Amino acid sequence: MIKTFHPVSHEDDPLKNDIDFEPKCTCCPTGRSGHRIIVADDCLYSLGGYNPNYEHFVSHNQLLNHSIFKELWKINLSTKKWQLIDDFNSVPPTVASHTIAKVGRWLFLFGGTSIPFGETPTSALYRYDLNNPINDGHNSLKERSNRWHLIPVTGDVPEERYGHTMTMVYPDVFIIGGTTGYIYNTDVYHLDLRGPVGIWTKLSSDSDPGQPVGRYRHETVYDGENLYVFGGGTDEHSFSLMIIHVFNLKSRMWGNLKTYPDPQHGFPIPRKCHSCTQYKNDIFMIGGLNGTTTQTQGVMKTFSEIWRFSLDNHFWTKYSVKLPTPLFFHSADLCEPKGCIYIFGGVTHYKKNELVRTKRITRLRVAPGNLLELAWDIICDLIQNRWQDVDMNELGIPLMLQARVS
């Protein structure tokens, strides 16, 4: 049900299944937190992230000491090979606790922060063309910098923020909450991208008595009519999951949804910096943090547990399986055809008074997936890095699958 997804470059490493296996290499992204991933087109895309304890190489081979990863990586889920497709020269600087979404060939980036946190947040919206990656050896520096397009907007433009959520049902975009670094909110904004200039509208009202306490690093899911907010917190506090805050898009009002505990395990402990991934009417909540990441300020409790919440009956169910290690500030996304959630990066633990970040990918199966994808995954596991030695036509592999590894 849950397994580590090893890149092919480390598939034969005898230590690959060790909990602390974090090879220092340039073939994979460095361990990071505060990044965001999207799974689409048989690839996992990872943008940005943060790690203050690592000197890393970027694509032009200049050694930099920079704790924000201004990088866009992609791993092909068939070949299991990582590729750096955009780097330091091009990526916007505010790629920690940002949000991303993919529509067709376009990757959208909204908000986020650079360092120092609290002094560098943004409310800019960018668009990136995934069909035109920069690292093909033929692009000038000027051409690289033009890959990210700042989308012009007007109207009730939100304050600069990070740690918010973005729900994109193109051409509609919904933003909830976040922080400037000093002030937390649960404001709800809508962005209409139907025209050449995006139009922002604030949907929530500060006078709404049902508006929840301001927060960041919460999670939001959408059922076509309502936006559901799961957890979140401030620097020092984490909020309860016994009540789910719900924003109705028609009435533009907040309400509370009472939830029901797992008969054996009760309710999840309040948390932030977790992930929530939606499969139909089930929400899968993974990992998270209760407390503060500053050891001198209080107790930090981290989670390796996996919970499912049903939008149908509002019951919590705790899974018997766990992540290999506790995890927070990670990112997760669903590959629906495979019936799997992919989880990448995040903070695992403290070591010598420093937070340790991972580059591990974990795959959690939450649905059967279709038979074609199941069969294809078995073929990929068998062939691994020997695609050049295989006659896929002779094996009867459909052209649509061959294109994934070409």
mmCIF file of C-alpha atoms in Angstrom, residues 7-343:
data_model
loop_
_atom_site.group_PDB
_atom_site.id
_atom_site.type_symbol
_atom_site.label_atom_id
_atom_site.label_comp_id
_atom_site.label_asym_id
_atom_site.label_seq_id
_atom_site.Cartn_x
_atom_site.Cartn_y
_atom_site.Cartn_z
ATOM 1 C CA PRO A 7 15.074 7.066 -8.741
ATOM 2 C CA VAL A 8 16.749 4.719 -11.215
ATOM 3 C CA SER A 9 20.141 6.305 -10.477
ATOM 4 C CA HIS A 10 19.973 4.846 -6.943
ATOM 5 C CA GLU A 11 17.967 1.693 -7.634
ATOM 6 C CA ASP A 12 21.006 -0.553 -7.155
ATOM 7 C CA ASP A 13 22.345 1.173 -4.046
ATOM 8 C CA PRO A 14 22.449 -1.411 -1.223
ATOM 9 C CA LEU A 15 21.530 1.273 1.326
ATOM 10 C CA LYS A 16 18.534 2.609 -0.568
ATOM 11 C CA ASN A 17 15.966 1.288 1.934
ATOM 12 C CA ASP A 18 17.691 2.755 4.985
ATOM 13 C CA ILE A 19 15.643 5.453 6.680
ATOM 14 C CA ASP A 20 18.601 7.863 6.615
ATOM 15 C CA PHE A 21 19.520 7.175 2.968
ATOM 16 C CA GLU A 22 20.110 10.662 1.524
ATOM 17 C CA PRO A 23 22.795 10.392 -1.177
ATOM 18 C CA LYS A 24 24.695 13.586 -1.971
ATOM 19 C CA CYS A 25 24.491 13.722 -5.730
ATOM 20 C CA THR A 26 23.639 16.077 -8.588
ATOM 21 C CA CYS A 27 21.310 13.636 -10.364
ATOM 22 C CA CYS A 28 18.436 14.299 -7.911
ATOM 23 C CA PRO A 29 17.054 17.320 -6.086
ATOM 24 C CA THR A 30 18.501 18.049 -2.668
ATOM 25 C CA GLY A 31 16.356 17.396 0.399
ATOM 26 C CA ARG A 32 13.999 20.331 0.878
ATOM 27 C CA SER A 33 10.919 21.698 2.581
ATOM 28 C CA GLY A 34 8.350 24.335 1.641
ATOM 29 C CA HIS A 35 8.373 23.242 -2.007
ATOM 30 C CA ARG A 36 5.301 22.228 -4.047
ATOM 31 C CA ILE A 37 4.718 19.305 -6.399
ATOM 32 C CA ILE A 38 2.283 18.509 -9.188
ATOM 33 C CA VAL A 39 1.821 15.045 -10.730
ATOM 34 C CA ALA A 40 0.672 15.126 -14.354
ATOM 35 C CA ASP A 41 1.438 13.505 -17.706
ATOM 36 C CA ASP A 42 3.292 10.607 -16.014
ATOM 37 C CA CYS A 43 5.698 13.079 -14.391
ATOM 38 C CA LEU A 44 6.180 14.612 -10.982
ATOM 39 C CA TYR A 45 7.140 18.295 -11.062
ATOM 40 C CA SER A 46 8.740 19.954 -8.026
ATOM 41 C CA LEU A 47 9.165 23.722 -7.758
ATOM 42 C CA GLY A 48 11.274 25.555 -5.206
ATOM 43 C CA GLY A 49 11.846 24.722 -1.565
ATOM 44 C CA TYR A 50 14.193 25.577 1.246
ATOM 45 C CA ASN A 51 17.209 24.038 2.970
ATOM 46 C CA PRO A 52 19.560 26.326 4.919
ATOM 47 C CA ASN A 53 22.122 23.586 5.547
ATOM 48 C CA TYR A 54 23.202 22.647 2.065
ATOM 49 C CA GLU A 55 25.568 24.061 -0.539
ATOM 50 C CA HIS A 56 24.254 22.874 -3.865
ATOM 51 C CA PHE A 57 25.098 22.956 -7.537
ATOM 52 C CA VAL A 58 22.820 24.529 -10.075
ATOM 53 C CA SER A 59 22.812 23.691 -13.773
ATOM 54 C CA HIS A 60 25.536 26.137 -14.784
ATOM 55 C CA ASN A 61 27.923 24.338 -12.358
ATOM 56 C CA GLN A 62 28.602 27.391 -10.206
ATOM 57 C CA LEU A 63 28.720 26.483 -6.526
ATOM 58 C CA LEU A 64 26.211 28.612 -4.634
ATOM 59 C CA ASN A 65 25.330 28.899 -0.981
ATOM 60 C CA HIS A 66 21.659 29.722 -1.342
ATOM 61 C CA SER A 67 19.000 28.220 0.882
ATOM 62 C CA ILE A 68 16.041 28.849 -1.463
ATOM 63 C CA PHE A 69 15.999 26.391 -4.368
ATOM 64 C CA LYS A 70 15.130 28.456 -7.417
ATOM 65 C CA GLU A 71 14.690 25.247 -9.405
ATOM 66 C CA LEU A 72 12.018 23.357 -11.300
ATOM 67 C CA TRP A 73 12.644 19.597 -11.366
ATOM 68 C CA LYS A 74 10.801 16.788 -13.104
ATOM 69 C CA ILE A 75 10.956 13.039 -12.548
ATOM 70 C CA ASN A 76 9.580 10.732 -15.218
ATOM 71 C CA LEU A 77 7.479 8.157 -13.356
ATOM 72 C CA SER A 78 8.189 5.527 -16.040
ATOM 73 C CA THR A 79 11.964 5.869 -16.391
ATOM 74 C CA LYS A 80 12.369 7.137 -12.794
ATOM 75 C CA LYS A 81 14.905 9.709 -13.977
ATOM 76 C CA TRP A 82 15.109 13.206 -12.514
ATOM 77 C CA GLN A 83 15.724 16.194 -14.788
ATOM 78 C CA LEU A 84 16.401 19.816 -13.837
ATOM 79 C CA ILE A 85 14.273 21.710 -16.350
ATOM 80 C CA ASP A 86 14.629 25.255 -15.027
ATOM 81 C CA ASP A 87 17.195 26.756 -12.722
ATOM 82 C CA PHE A 88 18.543 29.736 -10.800
ATOM 83 C CA ASN A 89 18.631 32.088 -13.793
ATOM 84 C CA SER A 90 14.935 31.935 -14.518
ATOM 85 C CA VAL A 91 12.772 30.870 -11.565
ATOM 86 C CA PRO A 92 11.122 33.650 -9.501
ATOM 87 C CA PRO A 93 12.746 34.075 -6.065
ATOM 88 C CA THR A 94 9.597 33.540 -3.959
ATOM 89 C CA VAL A 95 9.408 29.746 -4.119
ATOM 90 C CA ALA A 96 8.990 28.729 -0.487
ATOM 91 C CA SER A 97 5.482 28.034 0.894
ATOM 92 C CA HIS A 98 4.057 29.121 -2.463
ATOM 93 C CA THR A 99 1.298 27.342 -4.414
ATOM 94 C CA ILE A 100 1.260 25.830 -7.903
ATOM 95 C CA ALA A 101 -1.282 24.345 -10.297
ATOM 96 C CA LYS A 102 -1.077 22.842 -13.781
ATOM 97 C CA VAL A 103 -3.515 23.438 -16.625
ATOM 98 C CA GLY A 104 -2.574 21.866 -19.948
ATOM 99 C CA ARG A 105 0.944 22.978 -20.839
ATOM 100 C CA TRP A 106 0.951 25.779 -18.249
ATOM 101 C CA LEU A 107 2.282 25.712 -14.704
ATOM 102 C CA PHE A 108 0.869 28.494 -12.504
ATOM 103 C CA LEU A 109 2.682 29.898 -9.458
ATOM 104 C CA PHE A 110 1.044 32.204 -6.922
ATOM 105 C CA GLY A 111 2.450 33.842 -3.805
ATOM 106 C CA GLY A 112 5.273 32.491 -1.700
ATOM 107 C CA THR A 113 8.310 33.982 -0.022
ATOM 108 C CA SER A 114 12.056 34.155 -0.281
ATOM 109 C CA ILE A 115 14.353 34.862 2.651
ATOM 110 C CA PRO A 116 14.235 36.458 5.094
ATOM 111 C CA PHE A 117 10.749 35.047 5.685
ATOM 112 C CA GLY A 118 8.200 37.722 6.550
ATOM 113 C CA GLU A 119 10.025 40.402 4.591
ATOM 114 C CA THR A 120 9.844 39.015 1.054
ATOM 115 C CA PRO A 121 6.330 37.600 0.378
ATOM 116 C CA THR A 122 4.532 38.274 -2.898
ATOM 117 C CA SER A 123 1.052 38.235 -4.419
ATOM 118 C CA ALA A 124 2.319 37.830 -7.975
ATOM 119 C CA LEU A 125 0.885 35.178 -10.307
ATOM 120 C CA TYR A 126 3.243 33.599 -12.855
ATOM 121 C CA ARG A 127 2.725 31.220 -15.743
ATOM 122 C CA TYR A 128 5.376 28.838 -17.094
ATOM 123 C CA ASP A 129 5.347 26.885 -20.362
ATOM 124 C CA LEU A 130 6.175 23.248 -19.552
ATOM 125 C CA ASN A 131 6.367 22.396 -23.247
ATOM 126 C CA ASN A 132 9.344 24.705 -23.661
ATOM 127 C CA PRO A 133 11.919 23.803 -20.970
ATOM 128 C CA ILE A 134 15.057 25.937 -20.820
ATOM 129 C CA ASN A 135 17.711 23.297 -20.257
ATOM 130 C CA ASP A 136 17.981 22.078 -23.836
ATOM 131 C CA GLY A 137 21.425 23.631 -24.428
ATOM 132 C CA HIS A 138 20.184 26.183 -26.954
ATOM 133 C CA ASN A 139 18.755 29.023 -24.853
ATOM 134 C CA SER A 140 20.459 32.294 -24.034
ATOM 135 C CA LEU A 141 20.231 33.851 -20.580
ATOM 136 C CA LYS A 142 17.682 36.371 -21.897
ATOM 137 C CA GLU A 143 15.525 33.586 -23.331
ATOM 138 C CA ARG A 144 15.696 31.711 -20.034
ATOM 139 C CA SER A 145 14.481 34.708 -18.030
ATOM 140 C CA ASN A 146 11.460 35.044 -20.324
ATOM 141 C CA ARG A 147 10.086 31.566 -19.562
ATOM 142 C CA TRP A 148 8.147 32.788 -16.529
ATOM 143 C CA HIS A 149 5.388 35.218 -17.498
ATOM 144 C CA LEU A 150 3.916 37.598 -14.919
ATOM 145 C CA ILE A 151 0.149 37.589 -15.450
ATOM 146 C CA PRO A 152 -1.397 41.091 -15.370
ATOM 147 C CA VAL A 153 -4.191 41.445 -12.799
ATOM 148 C CA THR A 154 -6.548 44.093 -11.463
ATOM 149 C CA GLY A 155 -9.281 44.412 -8.846
ATOM 150 C CA ASP A 156 -9.034 43.405 -5.164
ATOM 151 C CA VAL A 157 -5.469 42.140 -5.385
ATOM 152 C CA PRO A 158 -4.622 40.107 -2.231
ATOM 153 C CA GLU A 159 -1.905 41.165 0.167
ATOM 154 C CA GLU A 160 1.469 39.506 -0.284
ATOM 155 C CA ARG A 161 1.414 36.105 1.397
ATOM 156 C CA TYR A 162 2.841 32.644 1.813
ATOM 157 C CA GLY A 163 1.568 29.438 3.405
ATOM 158 C CA HIS A 164 -1.847 29.979 1.758
ATOM 159 C CA THR A 165 -3.781 27.524 -0.427
ATOM 160 C CA MET A 166 -4.713 27.818 -4.081
ATOM 161 C CA THR A 167 -7.570 25.890 -5.682
ATOM 162 C CA MET A 168 -7.610 26.195 -9.475
ATOM 163 C CA VAL A 169 -10.614 25.120 -11.518
ATOM 164 C CA TYR A 170 -9.519 26.956 -14.621
ATOM 165 C CA PRO A 171 -10.348 29.735 -15.404
ATOM 166 C CA ASP A 172 -11.340 30.212 -11.748
ATOM 167 C CA VAL A 173 -8.761 30.444 -8.966
ATOM 168 C CA PHE A 174 -9.508 30.535 -5.227
ATOM 169 C CA ILE A 175 -6.991 31.639 -2.577
ATOM 170 C CA ILE A 176 -7.492 31.105 1.157
ATOM 171 C CA GLY A 177 -5.452 32.355 4.101
ATOM 172 C CA GLY A 178 -1.743 32.566 4.557
ATOM 173 C CA THR A 179 0.543 35.028 6.287
ATOM 174 C CA THR A 180 2.565 38.119 5.503
ATOM 175 C CA GLY A 181 5.084 36.787 8.000
ATOM 176 C CA TYR A 182 3.516 38.748 10.830
ATOM 177 C CA ILE A 183 -0.249 38.749 10.247
ATOM 178 C CA TYR A 184 -2.314 35.601 9.576
ATOM 179 C CA ASN A 185 -5.658 35.609 7.767
ATOM 180 C CA THR A 186 -8.410 33.414 6.340
ATOM 181 C CA ASP A 187 -9.476 35.804 3.595
ATOM 182 C CA VAL A 188 -10.984 34.166 0.506
ATOM 183 C CA TYR A 189 -10.200 35.609 -2.925
ATOM 184 C CA HIS A 190 -11.368 34.664 -6.415
ATOM 185 C CA LEU A 191 -9.346 35.303 -9.568
ATOM 186 C CA ASP A 192 -11.089 35.228 -12.947
ATOM 187 C CA LEU A 193 -8.646 34.344 -15.764
ATOM 188 C CA ARG A 194 -11.165 34.450 -18.608
ATOM 189 C CA GLY A 195 -9.798 37.665 -20.092
ATOM 190 C CA PRO A 196 -6.331 38.998 -20.968
ATOM 191 C CA VAL A 197 -6.157 40.646 -17.533
ATOM 192 C CA GLY A 198 -7.044 38.605 -14.453
ATOM 193 C CA ILE A 199 -9.681 40.113 -12.154
ATOM 194 C CA TRP A 200 -9.386 39.621 -8.391
ATOM 195 C CA THR A 201 -12.468 39.734 -6.126
ATOM 196 C CA LYS A 202 -12.493 39.355 -2.361
ATOM 197 C CA LEU A 203 -15.290 36.892 -1.534
ATOM 198 C CA SER A 204 -15.109 36.755 2.259
ATOM 199 C CA SER A 205 -16.126 39.510 4.648
ATOM 200 C CA ASP A 206 -14.238 40.545 7.760
ATOM 201 C CA SER A 207 -17.627 41.034 9.450
ATOM 202 C CA ASP A 208 -18.643 37.386 8.915
ATOM 203 C CA PRO A 209 -19.064 35.942 12.444
ATOM 204 C CA GLY A 210 -18.192 32.483 11.151
ATOM 205 C CA GLN A 211 -14.800 33.457 9.724
ATOM 206 C CA PRO A 212 -12.126 31.209 11.288
ATOM 207 C CA VAL A 213 -8.952 32.382 12.966
ATOM 208 C CA GLY A 214 -6.156 33.415 10.591
ATOM 209 C CA ARG A 215 -3.706 30.673 9.697
ATOM 210 C CA TYR A 216 -1.092 29.345 7.327
ATOM 211 C CA ARG A 217 0.064 25.932 6.108
ATOM 212 C CA HIS A 218 -3.502 24.606 6.181
ATOM 213 C CA GLU A 219 -4.955 22.541 3.321
ATOM 214 C CA THR A 220 -8.064 23.179 1.189
ATOM 215 C CA VAL A 221 -10.257 20.858 -0.901
ATOM 216 C CA TYR A 222 -13.200 21.661 -3.161
ATOM 217 C CA ASP A 223 -16.452 19.838 -3.946
ATOM 218 C CA GLY A 224 -17.832 22.164 -6.625
ATOM 219 C CA GLU A 225 -19.753 24.344 -4.173
ATOM 220 C CA ASN A 226 -17.665 24.591 -1.000
ATOM 221 C CA LEU A 227 -14.055 25.065 0.032
ATOM 222 C CA TYR A 228 -13.070 22.937 3.060
ATOM 223 C CA VAL A 229 -10.150 24.072 5.229
ATOM 224 C CA PHE A 230 -8.192 21.407 7.125
ATOM 225 C CA GLY A 231 -6.029 22.406 10.070
ATOM 226 C CA GLY A 232 -3.254 24.940 9.754
ATOM 227 C CA GLY A 233 -1.871 27.232 12.397
ATOM 228 C CA THR A 234 0.429 30.070 13.324
ATOM 229 C CA ASP A 235 4.086 29.919 14.237
ATOM 230 C CA GLU A 236 3.237 28.626 17.711
ATOM 231 C CA HIS A 237 -0.233 27.072 17.416
ATOM 232 C CA SER A 238 -1.991 24.345 15.418
ATOM 233 C CA PHE A 239 -5.745 24.213 14.888
ATOM 234 C CA SER A 240 -8.274 21.468 15.553
ATOM 235 C CA LEU A 241 -9.578 18.982 13.008
ATOM 236 C CA MET A 242 -12.703 18.127 14.992
ATOM 237 C CA ILE A 243 -14.456 20.977 13.168
ATOM 238 C CA ILE A 244 -13.789 21.655 9.485
ATOM 239 C CA HIS A 245 -14.276 25.263 8.371
ATOM 240 C CA VAL A 246 -16.291 25.463 5.148
ATOM 241 C CA PHE A 247 -16.655 28.454 2.816
ATOM 242 C CA ASN A 248 -19.734 28.388 0.570
ATOM 243 C CA LEU A 249 -19.041 30.081 -2.768
ATOM 244 C CA LYS A 250 -22.704 30.906 -3.428
ATOM 245 C CA SER A 251 -23.533 32.559 -0.104
ATOM 246 C CA ARG A 252 -19.949 33.804 0.420
ATOM 247 C CA MET A 253 -20.232 32.817 4.072
ATOM 248 C CA TRP A 254 -18.216 30.632 6.422
ATOM 249 C CA GLY A 255 -19.733 27.686 8.237
ATOM 250 C CA ASN A 256 -18.556 24.817 10.451
ATOM 251 C CA LEU A 257 -18.751 21.129 9.631
ATOM 252 C CA LYS A 258 -18.884 18.758 12.589
ATOM 253 C CA THR A 259 -16.781 15.658 12.030
ATOM 254 C CA TYR A 260 -16.926 12.205 13.611
ATOM 255 C CA PRO A 261 -13.984 10.350 15.159
ATOM 256 C CA ASP A 262 -12.421 7.069 14.201
ATOM 257 C CA PRO A 263 -14.105 4.567 16.585
ATOM 258 C CA GLN A 264 -10.712 3.284 17.773
ATOM 259 C CA HIS A 265 -8.324 6.208 17.362
ATOM 260 C CA GLY A 266 -10.533 9.241 17.872
ATOM 261 C CA PHE A 267 -9.781 12.527 16.097
ATOM 262 C CA PRO A 268 -6.486 13.516 14.485
ATOM 263 C CA ILE A 269 -4.316 15.721 16.703
ATOM 264 C CA PRO A 270 -4.364 19.397 15.590
ATOM 265 C CA ARG A 271 -1.689 20.065 12.988
ATOM 266 C CA LYS A 272 -0.207 22.288 10.298
ATOM 267 C CA CYS A 273 2.362 21.731 7.534
ATOM 268 C CA HIS A 274 0.588 18.499 6.540
ATOM 269 C CA SER A 275 -0.785 17.577 3.113
ATOM 270 C CA CYS A 276 -4.343 16.791 2.028
ATOM 271 C CA THR A 277 -4.998 15.077 -1.291
ATOM 272 C CA GLN A 278 -8.464 14.492 -2.685
ATOM 273 C CA TYR A 279 -9.630 11.338 -4.450
ATOM 274 C CA LYS A 280 -13.310 11.682 -5.333
ATOM 275 C CA ASN A 281 -15.044 12.315 -1.980
ATOM 276 C CA ASP A 282 -12.188 11.028 0.178
ATOM 277 C CA ILE A 283 -9.513 13.311 1.600
ATOM 278 C CA PHE A 284 -6.159 11.765 2.547
ATOM 279 C CA MET A 285 -4.287 13.730 5.196
ATOM 280 C CA ILE A 286 -0.599 12.870 5.537
ATOM 281 C CA GLY A 287 1.968 13.834 8.168
ATOM 282 C CA GLY A 288 2.127 17.273 9.740
ATOM 283 C CA LEU A 289 3.378 19.179 12.754
ATOM 284 C CA ASN A 290 1.924 20.199 16.100
ATOM 285 C CA GLY A 291 3.895 22.863 17.930
ATOM 286 C CA THR A 292 6.813 24.992 16.820
ATOM 287 C CA THR A 293 9.937 24.156 14.830
ATOM 288 C CA THR A 294 12.009 26.242 17.255
ATOM 289 C CA GLN A 295 13.057 23.873 20.014
ATOM 290 C CA THR A 296 13.657 26.700 22.475
ATOM 291 C CA GLN A 297 10.033 27.852 22.199
ATOM 292 C CA GLY A 298 8.196 24.636 22.939
ATOM 293 C CA VAL A 299 7.531 21.016 22.138
ATOM 294 C CA MET A 300 7.466 19.833 18.523
ATOM 295 C CA LYS A 301 5.304 16.800 17.731
ATOM 296 C CA THR A 302 5.526 15.404 14.213
ATOM 297 C CA PHE A 303 3.390 12.797 12.502
ATOM 298 C CA SER A 304 3.928 9.814 10.218
ATOM 299 C CA GLU A 305 0.264 8.833 10.273
ATOM 300 C CA ILE A 306 -2.210 8.787 7.389
ATOM 301 C CA TRP A 307 -5.870 9.697 7.856
ATOM 302 C CA ARG A 308 -8.851 9.541 5.521
ATOM 303 C CA PHE A 309 -11.778 11.937 5.822
ATOM 304 C CA SER A 310 -15.045 11.251 3.984
ATOM 305 C CA LEU A 311 -16.958 14.186 2.523
ATOM 306 C CA ASP A 312 -19.973 11.851 2.365
ATOM 307 C CA ASN A 313 -20.373 10.875 6.035
ATOM 308 C CA HIS A 314 -17.809 13.217 7.690
ATOM 309 C CA PHE A 315 -16.003 10.375 9.492
ATOM 310 C CA TRP A 316 -12.279 10.251 10.171
ATOM 311 C CA THR A 317 -10.471 6.931 9.602
ATOM 312 C CA LYS A 318 -6.871 6.336 10.642
ATOM 313 C CA TYR A 319 -4.897 4.041 8.347
ATOM 314 C CA SER A 320 -2.927 1.155 9.803
ATOM 315 C CA VAL A 321 0.074 1.960 7.576
ATOM 316 C CA LYS A 322 2.417 4.879 8.211
ATOM 317 C CA LEU A 323 5.042 6.872 6.391
ATOM 318 C CA PRO A 324 8.613 5.547 6.786
ATOM 319 C CA THR A 325 9.370 8.580 8.996
ATOM 320 C CA PRO A 326 7.405 11.503 10.445
ATOM 321 C CA LEU A 327 7.104 14.263 7.877
ATOM 322 C CA PHE A 328 6.030 17.895 7.625
ATOM 323 C CA PHE A 329 6.543 20.799 5.218
ATOM 324 C CA HIS A 330 6.392 18.138 2.463
ATOM 325 C CA SER A 331 4.221 18.161 -0.654
ATOM 326 C CA ALA A 332 1.888 15.525 -2.104
ATOM 327 C CA ASP A 333 -0.300 15.053 -5.159
ATOM 328 C CA LEU A 334 -2.555 12.383 -6.669
ATOM 329 C CA CYS A 335 -1.988 10.464 -9.890
ATOM 330 C CA GLU A 336 -5.574 9.338 -10.418
ATOM 331 C CA PRO A 337 -4.980 6.828 -13.265
ATOM 332 C CA LYS A 338 -2.491 4.986 -11.047
ATOM 333 C CA GLY A 339 -4.625 5.365 -7.906
ATOM 334 C CA CYS A 340 -1.537 6.616 -6.057
ATOM 335 C CA ILE A 341 -0.507 9.645 -4.025
ATOM 336 C CA TYR A 342 3.131 10.709 -4.445
ATOM 337 C CA ILE A 343 4.811 12.424 -1.481
#
